């Protein structure tokens, strides 16, 4: 089943995000290689694809996991969590409707 993982960035966490980004991306690449990643990306803090020092307000990942518990465990092990980038993470089941 698909799950949406929504991380909300802590205030002033851009430097932490940039430091932890390579490890974060490696985990996402593993999901992609396994054919389990639907999409992933950050939410710019301003209306721009390149927000510069404004940074990001969070991230969204939609991927396939065996269960909600497995998705939560994967999210809890994210380098952004360990680095203090995320103030909180929500994991919910996700039903993809479109594109078909």
mmCIF file with all atom_site columns, C-alpha atoms in Angstrom:
data_model
loop_
_atom_site.group_PDB
_atom_site.id
_atom_site.type_symbol
_atom_site.label_atom_id
_atom_site.label_alt_id
_atom_site.label_comp_id
_atom_site.label_asym_id
_atom_site.label_entity_id
_atom_site.label_seq_id
_atom_site.pdbx_PDB_ins_code
_atom_site.Cartn_x
_atom_site.Cartn_y
_atom_site.Cartn_z
_atom_site.occupancy
_atom_site.B_iso_or_equiv
_atom_site.pdbx_formal_charge
_atom_site.auth_seq_id
_atom_site.auth_comp_id
_atom_site.auth_asym_id
_atom_site.auth_atom_id
_atom_site.pdbx_PDB_model_num
ATOM 1   C CA . UNK A 1 1   ? 0.000  0.000  0.000   1.00 0.00 ? 1   UNK A CA 1
ATOM 2   C CA . UNK A 1 2   ? 1.059  3.602  -0.507  1.00 0.00 ? 2   UNK A CA 1
ATOM 3   C CA . UNK A 1 3   ? 1.763  5.952  2.388   1.00 0.00 ? 3   UNK A CA 1
ATOM 4   C CA . UNK A 1 4   ? 2.257  9.725  2.548   1.00 0.00 ? 4   UNK A CA 1
ATOM 5   C CA . UNK A 1 5   ? 5.078  10.850 4.798   1.00 0.00 ? 5   UNK A CA 1
ATOM 6   C CA . UNK A 1 6   ? 4.831  14.542 5.610   1.00 0.00 ? 6   UNK A CA 1
ATOM 7   C CA . UNK A 1 7   ? 7.686  16.169 7.510   1.00 0.00 ? 7   UNK A CA 1
ATOM 8   C CA . UNK A 1 8   ? 7.315  19.660 8.966   1.00 0.00 ? 8   UNK A CA 1
ATOM 9   C CA . UNK A 1 9   ? 10.612 21.532 9.263   1.00 0.00 ? 9   UNK A CA 1
ATOM 10  C CA . UNK A 1 10  ? 11.721 22.999 12.564  1.00 0.00 ? 10  UNK A CA 1
ATOM 11  C CA . UNK A 1 11  ? 12.374 26.747 12.542  1.00 0.00 ? 11  UNK A CA 1
ATOM 12  C CA . UNK A 1 12  ? 15.834 27.757 11.299  1.00 0.00 ? 12  UNK A CA 1
ATOM 13  C CA . UNK A 1 13  ? 16.718 24.213 10.227  1.00 0.00 ? 13  UNK A CA 1
ATOM 14  C CA . UNK A 1 14  ? 18.066 24.961 6.730   1.00 0.00 ? 14  UNK A CA 1
ATOM 15  C CA . UNK A 1 15  ? 21.714 24.317 7.670   1.00 0.00 ? 15  UNK A CA 1
ATOM 16  C CA . UNK A 1 16  ? 20.758 20.985 9.272   1.00 0.00 ? 16  UNK A CA 1
ATOM 17  C CA . UNK A 1 17  ? 18.724 20.094 6.170   1.00 0.00 ? 17  UNK A CA 1
ATOM 18  C CA . UNK A 1 18  ? 21.637 20.824 3.850   1.00 0.00 ? 18  UNK A CA 1
ATOM 19  C CA . UNK A 1 19  ? 24.044 18.756 5.985   1.00 0.00 ? 19  UNK A CA 1
ATOM 20  C CA . UNK A 1 20  ? 21.719 15.734 6.192   1.00 0.00 ? 20  UNK A CA 1
ATOM 21  C CA . UNK A 1 21  ? 20.507 15.940 2.581   1.00 0.00 ? 21  UNK A CA 1
ATOM 22  C CA . UNK A 1 22  ? 22.969 13.456 0.999   1.00 0.00 ? 22  UNK A CA 1
ATOM 23  C CA . UNK A 1 23  ? 22.005 10.689 3.450   1.00 0.00 ? 23  UNK A CA 1
ATOM 24  C CA . UNK A 1 24  ? 18.311 11.561 3.093   1.00 0.00 ? 24  UNK A CA 1
ATOM 25  C CA . UNK A 1 25  ? 18.546 11.323 -0.714  1.00 0.00 ? 25  UNK A CA 1
ATOM 26  C CA . UNK A 1 26  ? 20.372 7.970  -0.548  1.00 0.00 ? 26  UNK A CA 1
ATOM 27  C CA . UNK A 1 27  ? 17.426 6.444  1.318   1.00 0.00 ? 27  UNK A CA 1
ATOM 28  C CA . UNK A 1 28  ? 15.021 7.860  -1.252  1.00 0.00 ? 28  UNK A CA 1
ATOM 29  C CA . UNK A 1 29  ? 17.160 6.492  -4.089  1.00 0.00 ? 29  UNK A CA 1
ATOM 30  C CA . UNK A 1 30  ? 16.937 3.060  -2.497  1.00 0.00 ? 30  UNK A CA 1
ATOM 31  C CA . UNK A 1 31  ? 13.132 3.279  -2.519  1.00 0.00 ? 31  UNK A CA 1
ATOM 32  C CA . UNK A 1 32  ? 13.284 4.399  -6.143  1.00 0.00 ? 32  UNK A CA 1
ATOM 33  C CA . UNK A 1 33  ? 15.567 1.516  -7.146  1.00 0.00 ? 33  UNK A CA 1
ATOM 34  C CA . UNK A 1 34  ? 13.175 -0.892 -5.450  1.00 0.00 ? 34  UNK A CA 1
ATOM 35  C CA . UNK A 1 35  ? 10.279 0.600  -7.480  1.00 0.00 ? 35  UNK A CA 1
ATOM 36  C CA . UNK A 1 36  ? 8.495  1.790  -4.333  1.00 0.00 ? 36  UNK A CA 1
ATOM 37  C CA . UNK A 1 37  ? 8.850  5.584  -4.628  1.00 0.00 ? 37  UNK A CA 1
ATOM 38  C CA . UNK A 1 38  ? 5.967  7.523  -6.221  1.00 0.00 ? 38  UNK A CA 1
ATOM 39  C CA . UNK A 1 39  ? 7.268  11.038 -5.490  1.00 0.00 ? 39  UNK A CA 1
ATOM 40  C CA . UNK A 1 40  ? 9.376  12.978 -3.041  1.00 0.00 ? 40  UNK A CA 1
ATOM 41  C CA . UNK A 1 41  ? 10.343 16.585 -2.564  1.00 0.00 ? 41  UNK A CA 1
ATOM 42  C CA . UNK A 1 42  ? 10.472 19.591 -0.279  1.00 0.00 ? 42  UNK A CA 1
ATOM 43  C CA . UNK A 1 43  ? 8.003  22.421 0.239   1.00 0.00 ? 43  UNK A CA 1
ATOM 44  C CA . UNK A 1 44  ? 9.780  25.746 -0.423  1.00 0.00 ? 44  UNK A CA 1
ATOM 45  C CA . UNK A 1 45  ? 9.079  28.269 2.338   1.00 0.00 ? 45  UNK A CA 1
ATOM 46  C CA . UNK A 1 46  ? 8.332  30.916 -0.308  1.00 0.00 ? 46  UNK A CA 1
ATOM 47  C CA . UNK A 1 47  ? 6.689  30.835 -3.721  1.00 0.00 ? 47  UNK A CA 1
ATOM 48  C CA . UNK A 1 48  ? 9.848  29.869 -5.591  1.00 0.00 ? 48  UNK A CA 1
ATOM 49  C CA . UNK A 1 49  ? 11.410 26.570 -6.694  1.00 0.00 ? 49  UNK A CA 1
ATOM 50  C CA . UNK A 1 50  ? 14.745 27.886 -5.371  1.00 0.00 ? 50  UNK A CA 1
ATOM 51  C CA . UNK A 1 51  ? 13.924 29.601 -2.047  1.00 0.00 ? 51  UNK A CA 1
ATOM 52  C CA . UNK A 1 52  ? 17.529 30.396 -1.130  1.00 0.00 ? 52  UNK A CA 1
ATOM 53  C CA . UNK A 1 53  ? 17.958 31.420 2.520   1.00 0.00 ? 53  UNK A CA 1
ATOM 54  C CA . UNK A 1 54  ? 14.177 31.255 3.092   1.00 0.00 ? 54  UNK A CA 1
ATOM 55  C CA . UNK A 1 55  ? 14.630 27.490 3.015   1.00 0.00 ? 55  UNK A CA 1
ATOM 56  C CA . UNK A 1 56  ? 11.864 24.941 3.202   1.00 0.00 ? 56  UNK A CA 1
ATOM 57  C CA . UNK A 1 57  ? 8.834  24.345 5.387   1.00 0.00 ? 57  UNK A CA 1
ATOM 58  C CA . UNK A 1 58  ? 8.801  20.561 5.090   1.00 0.00 ? 58  UNK A CA 1
ATOM 59  C CA . UNK A 1 59  ? 8.778  17.587 2.754   1.00 0.00 ? 59  UNK A CA 1
ATOM 60  C CA . UNK A 1 60  ? 6.401  15.095 1.175   1.00 0.00 ? 60  UNK A CA 1
ATOM 61  C CA . UNK A 1 61  ? 7.215  11.501 0.304   1.00 0.00 ? 61  UNK A CA 1
ATOM 62  C CA . UNK A 1 62  ? 4.730  9.049  -1.197  1.00 0.00 ? 62  UNK A CA 1
ATOM 63  C CA . UNK A 1 63  ? 6.001  5.490  -1.283  1.00 0.00 ? 63  UNK A CA 1
ATOM 64  C CA . UNK A 1 64  ? 4.950  1.871  -0.981  1.00 0.00 ? 64  UNK A CA 1
ATOM 65  C CA . UNK A 1 65  ? 5.430  0.001  2.296   1.00 0.00 ? 65  UNK A CA 1
ATOM 66  C CA . UNK A 1 66  ? 4.127  -3.304 3.636   1.00 0.00 ? 66  UNK A CA 1
ATOM 67  C CA . UNK A 1 67  ? 2.201  -1.596 6.443   1.00 0.00 ? 67  UNK A CA 1
ATOM 68  C CA . UNK A 1 68  ? 1.597  1.648  8.265   1.00 0.00 ? 68  UNK A CA 1
ATOM 69  C CA . UNK A 1 69  ? 4.008  0.481  10.966  1.00 0.00 ? 69  UNK A CA 1
ATOM 70  C CA . UNK A 1 70  ? 6.701  -0.160 8.342   1.00 0.00 ? 70  UNK A CA 1
ATOM 71  C CA . UNK A 1 71  ? 6.151  3.305  6.846   1.00 0.00 ? 71  UNK A CA 1
ATOM 72  C CA . UNK A 1 72  ? 6.376  4.912  10.290  1.00 0.00 ? 72  UNK A CA 1
ATOM 73  C CA . UNK A 1 73  ? 9.554  2.991  11.104  1.00 0.00 ? 73  UNK A CA 1
ATOM 74  C CA . UNK A 1 74  ? 11.115 4.099  7.808   1.00 0.00 ? 74  UNK A CA 1
ATOM 75  C CA . UNK A 1 75  ? 10.112 7.727  8.478   1.00 0.00 ? 75  UNK A CA 1
ATOM 76  C CA . UNK A 1 76  ? 11.449 7.603  12.057  1.00 0.00 ? 76  UNK A CA 1
ATOM 77  C CA . UNK A 1 77  ? 14.850 6.455  10.727  1.00 0.00 ? 77  UNK A CA 1
ATOM 78  C CA . UNK A 1 78  ? 15.168 9.349  8.263   1.00 0.00 ? 78  UNK A CA 1
ATOM 79  C CA . UNK A 1 79  ? 18.392 11.367 8.575   1.00 0.00 ? 79  UNK A CA 1
ATOM 80  C CA . UNK A 1 80  ? 16.299 14.544 8.688   1.00 0.00 ? 80  UNK A CA 1
ATOM 81  C CA . UNK A 1 81  ? 14.684 13.275 11.896  1.00 0.00 ? 81  UNK A CA 1
ATOM 82  C CA . UNK A 1 82  ? 18.056 12.428 13.455  1.00 0.00 ? 82  UNK A CA 1
ATOM 83  C CA . UNK A 1 83  ? 19.500 15.817 12.446  1.00 0.00 ? 83  UNK A CA 1
ATOM 84  C CA . UNK A 1 84  ? 16.587 17.782 13.911  1.00 0.00 ? 84  UNK A CA 1
ATOM 85  C CA . UNK A 1 85  ? 15.377 19.083 10.547  1.00 0.00 ? 85  UNK A CA 1
ATOM 86  C CA . UNK A 1 86  ? 11.833 17.906 11.157  1.00 0.00 ? 86  UNK A CA 1
ATOM 87  C CA . UNK A 1 87  ? 9.851  19.223 14.114  1.00 0.00 ? 87  UNK A CA 1
ATOM 88  C CA . UNK A 1 88  ? 7.288  16.524 13.400  1.00 0.00 ? 88  UNK A CA 1
ATOM 89  C CA . UNK A 1 89  ? 6.351  13.820 10.916  1.00 0.00 ? 89  UNK A CA 1
ATOM 90  C CA . UNK A 1 90  ? 2.898  12.551 9.960   1.00 0.00 ? 90  UNK A CA 1
ATOM 91  C CA . UNK A 1 91  ? 2.480  9.213  8.183   1.00 0.00 ? 91  UNK A CA 1
ATOM 92  C CA . UNK A 1 92  ? -0.863 8.344  6.585   1.00 0.00 ? 92  UNK A CA 1
ATOM 93  C CA . UNK A 1 93  ? -2.161 5.717  4.167   1.00 0.00 ? 93  UNK A CA 1
ATOM 94  C CA . UNK A 1 94  ? -2.473 7.163  0.669   1.00 0.00 ? 94  UNK A CA 1
ATOM 95  C CA . UNK A 1 95  ? -4.747 6.092  -2.164  1.00 0.00 ? 95  UNK A CA 1
ATOM 96  C CA . UNK A 1 96  ? -3.482 7.156  -5.575  1.00 0.00 ? 96  UNK A CA 1
ATOM 97  C CA . UNK A 1 97  ? -6.335 7.949  -7.974  1.00 0.00 ? 97  UNK A CA 1
ATOM 98  C CA . UNK A 1 98  ? -4.680 9.976  -10.762 1.00 0.00 ? 98  UNK A CA 1
ATOM 99  C CA . UNK A 1 99  ? -2.777 9.726  -12.899 1.00 0.00 ? 99  UNK A CA 1
ATOM 100 C CA . UNK A 1 100 ? -3.966 6.175  -13.429 1.00 0.00 ? 100 UNK A CA 1
#
